[in-house]
Tab-separated table of N, CA, C and O in Angstrom:
chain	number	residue	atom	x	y	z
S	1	UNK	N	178.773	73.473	107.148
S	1	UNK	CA	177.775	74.517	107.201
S	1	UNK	C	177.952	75.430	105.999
S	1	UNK	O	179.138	75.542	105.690
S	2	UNK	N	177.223	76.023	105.336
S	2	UNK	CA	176.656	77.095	104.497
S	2	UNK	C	176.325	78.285	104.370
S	2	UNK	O	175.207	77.959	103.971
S	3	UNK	N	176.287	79.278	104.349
S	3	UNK	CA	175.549	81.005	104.516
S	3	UNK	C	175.382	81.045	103.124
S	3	UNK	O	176.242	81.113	102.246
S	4	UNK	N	173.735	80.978	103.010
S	4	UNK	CA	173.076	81.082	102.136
S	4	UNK	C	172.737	83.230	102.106
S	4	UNK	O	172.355	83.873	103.083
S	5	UNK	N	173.029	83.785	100.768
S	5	UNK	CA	172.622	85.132	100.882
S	5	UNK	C	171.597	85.187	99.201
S	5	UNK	O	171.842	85.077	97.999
S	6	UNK	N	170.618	85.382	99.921
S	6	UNK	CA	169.835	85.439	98.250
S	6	UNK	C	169.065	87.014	98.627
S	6	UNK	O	168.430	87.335	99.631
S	7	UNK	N	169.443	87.893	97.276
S	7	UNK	CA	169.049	89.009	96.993
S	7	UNK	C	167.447	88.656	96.378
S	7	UNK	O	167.231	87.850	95.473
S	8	UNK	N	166.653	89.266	96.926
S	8	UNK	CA	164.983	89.009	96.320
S	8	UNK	C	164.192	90.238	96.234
S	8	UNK	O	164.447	91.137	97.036
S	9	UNK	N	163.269	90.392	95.369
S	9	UNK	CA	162.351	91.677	95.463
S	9	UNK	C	161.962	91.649	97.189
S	9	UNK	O	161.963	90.700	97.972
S	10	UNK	N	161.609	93.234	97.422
S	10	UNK	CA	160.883	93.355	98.357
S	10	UNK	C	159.649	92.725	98.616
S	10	UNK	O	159.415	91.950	99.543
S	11	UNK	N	158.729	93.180	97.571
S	11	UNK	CA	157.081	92.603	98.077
S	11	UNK	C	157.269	90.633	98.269
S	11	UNK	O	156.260	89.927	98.276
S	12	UNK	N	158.627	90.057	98.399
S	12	UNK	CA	158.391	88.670	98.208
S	12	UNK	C	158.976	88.199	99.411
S	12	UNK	O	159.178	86.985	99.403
S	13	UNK	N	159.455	89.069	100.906
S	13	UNK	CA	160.177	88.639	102.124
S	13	UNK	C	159.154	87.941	102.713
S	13	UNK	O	159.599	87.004	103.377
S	14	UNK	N	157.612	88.051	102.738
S	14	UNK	CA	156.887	87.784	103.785
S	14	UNK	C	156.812	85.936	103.119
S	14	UNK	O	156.780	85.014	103.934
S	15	UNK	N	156.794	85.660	101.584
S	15	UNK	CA	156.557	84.583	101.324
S	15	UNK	C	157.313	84.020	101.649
S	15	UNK	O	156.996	83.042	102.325
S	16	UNK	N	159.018	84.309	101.340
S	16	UNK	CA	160.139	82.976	101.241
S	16	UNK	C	160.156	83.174	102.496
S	16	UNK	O	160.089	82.057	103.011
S	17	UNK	N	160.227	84.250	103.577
S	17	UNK	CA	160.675	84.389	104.958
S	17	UNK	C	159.436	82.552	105.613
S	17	UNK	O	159.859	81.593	106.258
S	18	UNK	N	158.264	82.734	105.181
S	18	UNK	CA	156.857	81.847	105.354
S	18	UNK	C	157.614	80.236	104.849
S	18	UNK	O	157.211	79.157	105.283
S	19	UNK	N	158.518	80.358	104.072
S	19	UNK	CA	158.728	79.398	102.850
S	19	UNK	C	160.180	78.567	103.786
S	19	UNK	O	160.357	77.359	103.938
S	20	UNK	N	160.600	79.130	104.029
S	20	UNK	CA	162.173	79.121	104.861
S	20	UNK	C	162.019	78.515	106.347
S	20	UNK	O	162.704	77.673	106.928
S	21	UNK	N	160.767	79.311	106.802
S	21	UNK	CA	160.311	78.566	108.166
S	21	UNK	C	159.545	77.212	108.161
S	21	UNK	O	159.586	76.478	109.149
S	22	UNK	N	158.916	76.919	107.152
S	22	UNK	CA	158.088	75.307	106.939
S	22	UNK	C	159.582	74.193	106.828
S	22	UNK	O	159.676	73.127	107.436
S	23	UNK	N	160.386	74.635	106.125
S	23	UNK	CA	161.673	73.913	105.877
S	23	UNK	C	162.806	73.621	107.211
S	23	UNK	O	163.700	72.777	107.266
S	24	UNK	N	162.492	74.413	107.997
S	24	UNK	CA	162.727	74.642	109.339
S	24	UNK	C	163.998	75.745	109.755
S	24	UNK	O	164.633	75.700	110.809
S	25	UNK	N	164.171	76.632	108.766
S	25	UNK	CA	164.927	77.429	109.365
S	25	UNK	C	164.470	78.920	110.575
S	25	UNK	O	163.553	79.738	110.654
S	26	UNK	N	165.647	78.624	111.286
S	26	UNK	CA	165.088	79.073	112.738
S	26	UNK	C	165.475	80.428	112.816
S	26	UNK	O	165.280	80.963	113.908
S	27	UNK	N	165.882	80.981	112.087
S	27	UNK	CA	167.009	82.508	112.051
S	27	UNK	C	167.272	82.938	110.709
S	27	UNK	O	167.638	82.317	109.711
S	28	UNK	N	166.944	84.398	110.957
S	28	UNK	CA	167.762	84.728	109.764
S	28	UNK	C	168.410	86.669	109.757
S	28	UNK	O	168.201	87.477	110.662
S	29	UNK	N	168.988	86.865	108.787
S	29	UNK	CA	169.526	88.524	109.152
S	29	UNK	C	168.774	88.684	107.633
S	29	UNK	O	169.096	88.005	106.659
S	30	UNK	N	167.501	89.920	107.627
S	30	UNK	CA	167.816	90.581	106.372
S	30	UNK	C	167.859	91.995	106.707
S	30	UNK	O	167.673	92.597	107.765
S	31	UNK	N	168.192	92.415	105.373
S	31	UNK	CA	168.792	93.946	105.281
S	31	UNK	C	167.955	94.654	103.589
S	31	UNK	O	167.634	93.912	102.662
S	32	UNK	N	167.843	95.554	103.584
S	32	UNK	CA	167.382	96.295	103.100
S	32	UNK	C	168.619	97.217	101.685
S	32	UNK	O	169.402	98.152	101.854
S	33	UNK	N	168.466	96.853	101.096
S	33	UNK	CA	169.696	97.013	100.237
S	33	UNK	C	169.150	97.398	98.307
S	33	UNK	O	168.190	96.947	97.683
S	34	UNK	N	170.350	98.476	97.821
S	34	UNK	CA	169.822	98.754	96.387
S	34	UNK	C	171.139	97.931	96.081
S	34	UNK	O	172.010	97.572	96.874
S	35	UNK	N	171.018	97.669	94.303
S	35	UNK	CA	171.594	97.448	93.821
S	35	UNK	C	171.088	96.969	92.063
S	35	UNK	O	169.893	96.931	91.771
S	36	UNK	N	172.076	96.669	91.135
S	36	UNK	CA	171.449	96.478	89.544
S	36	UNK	C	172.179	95.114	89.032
S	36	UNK	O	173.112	94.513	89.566
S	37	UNK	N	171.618	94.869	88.079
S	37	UNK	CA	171.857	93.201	87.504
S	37	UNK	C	171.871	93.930	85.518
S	37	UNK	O	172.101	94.950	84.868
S	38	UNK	N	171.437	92.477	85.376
S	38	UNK	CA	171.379	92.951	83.766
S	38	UNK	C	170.640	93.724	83.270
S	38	UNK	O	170.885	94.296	82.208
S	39	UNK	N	169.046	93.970	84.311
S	39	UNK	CA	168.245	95.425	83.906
S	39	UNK	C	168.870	96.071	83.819
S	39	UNK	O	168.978	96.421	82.644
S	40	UNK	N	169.922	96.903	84.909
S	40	UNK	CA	170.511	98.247	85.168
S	40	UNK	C	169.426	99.463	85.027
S	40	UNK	O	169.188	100.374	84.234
S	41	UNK	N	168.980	99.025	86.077
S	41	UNK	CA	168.063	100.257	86.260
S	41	UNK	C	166.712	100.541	85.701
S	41	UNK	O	166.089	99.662	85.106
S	42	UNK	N	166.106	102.081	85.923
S	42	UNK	CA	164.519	101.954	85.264
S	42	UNK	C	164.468	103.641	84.785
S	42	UNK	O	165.253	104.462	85.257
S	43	UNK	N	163.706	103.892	84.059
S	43	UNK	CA	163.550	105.530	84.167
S	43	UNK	C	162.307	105.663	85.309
S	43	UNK	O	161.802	104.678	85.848
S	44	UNK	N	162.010	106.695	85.508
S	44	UNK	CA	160.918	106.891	86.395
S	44	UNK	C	160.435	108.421	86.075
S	44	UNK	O	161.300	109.193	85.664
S	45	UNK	N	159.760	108.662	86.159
S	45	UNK	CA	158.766	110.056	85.852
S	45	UNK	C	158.160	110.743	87.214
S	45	UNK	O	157.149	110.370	87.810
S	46	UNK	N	159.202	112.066	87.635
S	46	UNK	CA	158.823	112.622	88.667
S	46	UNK	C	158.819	113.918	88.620
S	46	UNK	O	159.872	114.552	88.565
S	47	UNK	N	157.378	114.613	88.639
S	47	UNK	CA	156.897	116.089	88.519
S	47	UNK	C	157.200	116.015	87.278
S	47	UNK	O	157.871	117.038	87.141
S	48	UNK	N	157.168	115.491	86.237
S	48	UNK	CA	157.305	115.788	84.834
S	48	UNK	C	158.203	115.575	84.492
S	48	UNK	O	158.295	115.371	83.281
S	49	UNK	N	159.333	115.493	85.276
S	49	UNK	CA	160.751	115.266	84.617
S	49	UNK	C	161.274	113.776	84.880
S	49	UNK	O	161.211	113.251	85.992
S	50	UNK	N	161.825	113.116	83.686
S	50	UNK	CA	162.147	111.252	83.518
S	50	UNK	C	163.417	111.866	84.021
S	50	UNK	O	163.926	112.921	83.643
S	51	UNK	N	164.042	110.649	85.356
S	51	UNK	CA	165.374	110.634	85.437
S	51	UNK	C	165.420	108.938	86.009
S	51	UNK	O	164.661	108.289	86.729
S	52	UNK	N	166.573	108.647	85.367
S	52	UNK	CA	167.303	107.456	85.715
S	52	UNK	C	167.271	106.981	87.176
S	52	UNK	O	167.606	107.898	87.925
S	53	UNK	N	167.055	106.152	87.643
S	53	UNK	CA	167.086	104.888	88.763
S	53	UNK	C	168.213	104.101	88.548
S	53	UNK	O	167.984	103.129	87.829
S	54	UNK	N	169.483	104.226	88.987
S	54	UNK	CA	170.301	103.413	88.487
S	54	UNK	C	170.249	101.962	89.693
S	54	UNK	O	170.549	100.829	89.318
S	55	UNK	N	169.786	102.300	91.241
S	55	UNK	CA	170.085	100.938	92.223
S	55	UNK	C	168.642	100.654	92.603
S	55	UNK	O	167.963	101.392	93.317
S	56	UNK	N	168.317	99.734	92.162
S	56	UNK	CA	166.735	99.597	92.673
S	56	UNK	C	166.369	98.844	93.817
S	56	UNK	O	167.128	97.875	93.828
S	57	UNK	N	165.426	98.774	95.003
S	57	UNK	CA	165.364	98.245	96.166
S	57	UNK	C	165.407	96.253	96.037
S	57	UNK	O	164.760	95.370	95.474
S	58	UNK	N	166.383	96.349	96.785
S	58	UNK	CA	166.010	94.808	96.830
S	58	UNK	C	166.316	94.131	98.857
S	58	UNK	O	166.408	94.868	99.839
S	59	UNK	N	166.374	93.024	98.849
S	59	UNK	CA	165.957	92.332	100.195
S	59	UNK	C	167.453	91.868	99.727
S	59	UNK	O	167.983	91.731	98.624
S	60	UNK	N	167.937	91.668	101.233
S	60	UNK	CA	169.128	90.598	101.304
S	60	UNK	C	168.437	89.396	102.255
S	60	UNK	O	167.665	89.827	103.112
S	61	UNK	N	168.626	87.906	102.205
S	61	UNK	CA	168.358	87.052	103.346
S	61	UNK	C	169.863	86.609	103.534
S	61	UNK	O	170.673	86.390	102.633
S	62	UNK	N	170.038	86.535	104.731
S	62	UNK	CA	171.367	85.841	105.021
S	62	UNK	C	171.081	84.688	106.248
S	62	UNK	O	171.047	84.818	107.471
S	63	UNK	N	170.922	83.698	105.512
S	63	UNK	CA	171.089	82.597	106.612
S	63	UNK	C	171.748	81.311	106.684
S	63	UNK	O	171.853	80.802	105.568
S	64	UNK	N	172.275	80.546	107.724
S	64	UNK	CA	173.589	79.482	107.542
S	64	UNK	C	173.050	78.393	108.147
S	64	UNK	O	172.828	78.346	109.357
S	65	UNK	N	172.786	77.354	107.239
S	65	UNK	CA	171.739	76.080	107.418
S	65	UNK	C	173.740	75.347	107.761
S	65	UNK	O	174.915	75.710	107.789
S	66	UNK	N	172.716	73.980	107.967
S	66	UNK	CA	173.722	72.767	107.651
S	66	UNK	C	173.266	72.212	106.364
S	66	UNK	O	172.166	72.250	105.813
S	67	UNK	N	175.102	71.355	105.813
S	67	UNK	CA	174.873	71.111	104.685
S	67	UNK	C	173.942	70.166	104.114
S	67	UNK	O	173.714	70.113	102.906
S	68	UNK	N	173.355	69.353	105.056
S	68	UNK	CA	171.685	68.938	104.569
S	68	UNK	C	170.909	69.813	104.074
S	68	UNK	O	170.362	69.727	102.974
S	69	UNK	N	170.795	70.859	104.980
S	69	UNK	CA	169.830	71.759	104.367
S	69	UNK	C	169.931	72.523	103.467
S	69	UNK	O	168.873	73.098	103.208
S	70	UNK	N	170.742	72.779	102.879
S	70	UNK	CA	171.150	73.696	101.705
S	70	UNK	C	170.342	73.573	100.011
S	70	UNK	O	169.976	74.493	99.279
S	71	UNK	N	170.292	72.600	99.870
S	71	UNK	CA	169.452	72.249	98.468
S	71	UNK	C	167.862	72.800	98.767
S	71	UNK	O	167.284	73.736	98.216
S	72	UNK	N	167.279	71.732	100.015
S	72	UNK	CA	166.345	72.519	100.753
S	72	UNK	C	165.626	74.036	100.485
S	72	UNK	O	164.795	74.366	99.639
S	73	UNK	N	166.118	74.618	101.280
S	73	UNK	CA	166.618	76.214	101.655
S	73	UNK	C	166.340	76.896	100.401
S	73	UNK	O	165.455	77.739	100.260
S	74	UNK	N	167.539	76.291	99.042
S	74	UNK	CA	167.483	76.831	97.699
S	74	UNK	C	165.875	77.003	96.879
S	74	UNK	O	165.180	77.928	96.458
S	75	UNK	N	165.805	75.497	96.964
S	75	UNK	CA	164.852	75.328	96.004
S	75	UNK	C	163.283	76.190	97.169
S	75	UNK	O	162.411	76.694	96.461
S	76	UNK	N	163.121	76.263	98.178
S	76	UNK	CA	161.915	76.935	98.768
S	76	UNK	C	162.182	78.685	98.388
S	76	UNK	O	161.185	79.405	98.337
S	77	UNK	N	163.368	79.199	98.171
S	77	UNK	CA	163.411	80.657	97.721
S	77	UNK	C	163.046	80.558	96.188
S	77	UNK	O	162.107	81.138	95.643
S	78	UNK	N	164.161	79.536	95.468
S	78	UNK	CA	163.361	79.866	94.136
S	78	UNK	C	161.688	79.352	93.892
S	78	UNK	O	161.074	79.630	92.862
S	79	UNK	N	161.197	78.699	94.835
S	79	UNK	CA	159.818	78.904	94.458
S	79	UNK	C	158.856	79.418	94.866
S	79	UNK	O	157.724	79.129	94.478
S	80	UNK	N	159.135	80.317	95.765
S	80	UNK	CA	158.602	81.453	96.146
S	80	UNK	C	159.066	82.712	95.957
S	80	UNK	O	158.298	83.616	96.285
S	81	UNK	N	160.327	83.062	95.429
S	81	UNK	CA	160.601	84.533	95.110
S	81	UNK	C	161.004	84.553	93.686
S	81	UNK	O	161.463	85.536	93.104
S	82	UNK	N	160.811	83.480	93.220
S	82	UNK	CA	160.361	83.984	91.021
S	82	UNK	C	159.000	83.868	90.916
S	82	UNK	O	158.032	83.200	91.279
S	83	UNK	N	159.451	85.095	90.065
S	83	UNK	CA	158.071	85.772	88.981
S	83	UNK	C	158.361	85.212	87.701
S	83	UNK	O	157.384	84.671	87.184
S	84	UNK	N	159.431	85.183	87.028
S	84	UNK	CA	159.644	84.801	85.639
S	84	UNK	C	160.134	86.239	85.097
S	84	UNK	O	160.178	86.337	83.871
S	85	UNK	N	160.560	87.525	85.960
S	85	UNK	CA	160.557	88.695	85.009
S	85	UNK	C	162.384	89.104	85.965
S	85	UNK	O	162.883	88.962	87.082
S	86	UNK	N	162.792	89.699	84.484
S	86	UNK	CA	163.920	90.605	85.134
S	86	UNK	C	164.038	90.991	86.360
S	86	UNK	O	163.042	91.561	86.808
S	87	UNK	N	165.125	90.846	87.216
S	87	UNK	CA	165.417	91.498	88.706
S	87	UNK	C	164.613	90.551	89.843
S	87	UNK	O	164.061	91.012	90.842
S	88	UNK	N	164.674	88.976	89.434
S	88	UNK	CA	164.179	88.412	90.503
S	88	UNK	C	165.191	88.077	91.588
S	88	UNK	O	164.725	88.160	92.724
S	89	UNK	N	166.571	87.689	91.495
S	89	UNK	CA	167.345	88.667	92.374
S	89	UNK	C	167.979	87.230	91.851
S	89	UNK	O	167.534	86.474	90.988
S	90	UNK	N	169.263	87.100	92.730
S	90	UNK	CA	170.594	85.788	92.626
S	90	UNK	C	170.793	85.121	94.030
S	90	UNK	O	170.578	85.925	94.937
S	91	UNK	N	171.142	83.877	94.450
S	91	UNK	CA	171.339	82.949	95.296
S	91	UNK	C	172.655	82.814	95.495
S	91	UNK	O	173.187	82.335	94.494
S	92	UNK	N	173.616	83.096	96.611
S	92	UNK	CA	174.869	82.633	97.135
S	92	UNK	C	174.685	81.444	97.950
S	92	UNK	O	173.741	81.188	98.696
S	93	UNK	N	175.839	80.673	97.673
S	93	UNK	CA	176.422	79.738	98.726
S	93	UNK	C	177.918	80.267	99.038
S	93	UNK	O	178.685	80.815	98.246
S	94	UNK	N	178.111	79.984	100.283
S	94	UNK	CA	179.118	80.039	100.822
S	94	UNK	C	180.146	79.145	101.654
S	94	UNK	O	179.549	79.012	102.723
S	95	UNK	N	180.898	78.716	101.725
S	95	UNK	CA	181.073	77.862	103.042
S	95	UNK	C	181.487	78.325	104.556
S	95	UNK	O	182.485	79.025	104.388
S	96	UNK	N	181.269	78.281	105.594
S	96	UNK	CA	181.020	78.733	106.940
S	96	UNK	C	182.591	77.523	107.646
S	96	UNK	O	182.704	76.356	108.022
S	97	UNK	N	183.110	78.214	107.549
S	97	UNK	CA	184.484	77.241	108.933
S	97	UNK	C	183.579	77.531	110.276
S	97	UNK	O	183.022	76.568	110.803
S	98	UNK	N	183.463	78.535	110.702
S	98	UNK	CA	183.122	78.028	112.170
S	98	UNK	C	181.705	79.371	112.466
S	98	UNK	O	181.422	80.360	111.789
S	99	UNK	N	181.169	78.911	113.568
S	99	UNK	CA	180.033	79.773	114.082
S	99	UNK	C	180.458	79.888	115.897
S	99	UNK	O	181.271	79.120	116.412
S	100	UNK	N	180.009	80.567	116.373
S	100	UNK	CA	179.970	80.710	117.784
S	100	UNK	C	179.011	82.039	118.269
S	100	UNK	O	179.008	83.247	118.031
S	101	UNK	N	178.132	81.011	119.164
S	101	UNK	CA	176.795	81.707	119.862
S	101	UNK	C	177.378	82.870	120.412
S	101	UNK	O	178.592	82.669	120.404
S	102	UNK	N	177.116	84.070	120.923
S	102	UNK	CA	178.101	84.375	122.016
S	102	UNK	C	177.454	84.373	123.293
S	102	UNK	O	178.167	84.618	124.266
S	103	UNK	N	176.084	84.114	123.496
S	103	UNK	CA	175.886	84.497	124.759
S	103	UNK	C	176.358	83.066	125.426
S	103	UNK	O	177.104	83.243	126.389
S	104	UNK	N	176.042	81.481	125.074
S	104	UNK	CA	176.593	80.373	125.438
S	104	UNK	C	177.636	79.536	125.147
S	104	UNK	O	177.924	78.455	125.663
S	105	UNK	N	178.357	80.355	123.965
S	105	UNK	CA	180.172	80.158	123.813
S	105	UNK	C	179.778	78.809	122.603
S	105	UNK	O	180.645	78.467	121.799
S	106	UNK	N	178.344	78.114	122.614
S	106	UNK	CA	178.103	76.990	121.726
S	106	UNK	C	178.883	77.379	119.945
S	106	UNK	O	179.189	78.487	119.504
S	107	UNK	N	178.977	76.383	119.450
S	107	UNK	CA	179.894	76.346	118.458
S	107	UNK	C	179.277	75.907	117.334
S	107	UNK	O	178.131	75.495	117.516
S	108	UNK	N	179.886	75.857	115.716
S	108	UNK	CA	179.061	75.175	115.051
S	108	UNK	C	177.841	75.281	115.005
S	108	UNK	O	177.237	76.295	115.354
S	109	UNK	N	177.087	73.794	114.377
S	109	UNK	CA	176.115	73.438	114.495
S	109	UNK	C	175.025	73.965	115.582
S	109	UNK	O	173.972	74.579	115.410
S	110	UNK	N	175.579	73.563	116.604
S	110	UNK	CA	174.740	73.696	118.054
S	110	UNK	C	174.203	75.471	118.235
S	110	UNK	O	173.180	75.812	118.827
S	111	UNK	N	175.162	76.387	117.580
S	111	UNK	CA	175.330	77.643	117.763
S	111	UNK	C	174.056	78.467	116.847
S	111	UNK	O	173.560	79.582	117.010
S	112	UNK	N	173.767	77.318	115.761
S	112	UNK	CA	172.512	78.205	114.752
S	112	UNK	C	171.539	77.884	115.268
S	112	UNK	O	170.455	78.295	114.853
């Protein structure tokens, strides 16, 4: 098993979330999160005065396919959450030792 975490713009959850479910994933955790890459940030212009943006909004998805599905999974985020422009966000893999449901004690596989 896998825990896939890919950081993505906001306006792009409703697509890959759309993109993730055709592929058949059944679950997922996101979170709402700032942070900076090689942009590092933006100025912004408020009441007249420019000040620095150093963490800008982005999406976390966190979800743990099996290792079939993992290439899968990848390639449906990158083709739905690139634009081609700075801050389209980065893709983790991880590896997962064990899972457990808790309300039916199920394990593994059976447990996602």
């Amino acid at each position: 098993m896998k825990k896939i975490e890919a950081i993505i713009k906001p306006f792009k959850l409703d697509d890959v979330r759309a993109a993730l479910s055709e592929v058949g994933v059944a679950g997922m955790t996101v979170s709402e999160v700032k942070g900076f890459g090689r942009q590092r940030g933006h100025t912004e212009l408020y009441r007249g005065a420019e000040y620095m943006v150093d963490f800008l909004p982005k999406v976390k998805l966190e979800i743990v396919v099996a290792d079939d599905d993992v290439e899968r999974c990848i390639e449906a985020i990158i083709e739905t959450a690139q634009t081609g422009k700075i801050g389209d966000g980065k893709i983790f893999v991880t590896a997962i030792e064990r899972v457990i449901r808790i309300r039916t004690g199920e394990e593994n596989e059976d447990a996602i």
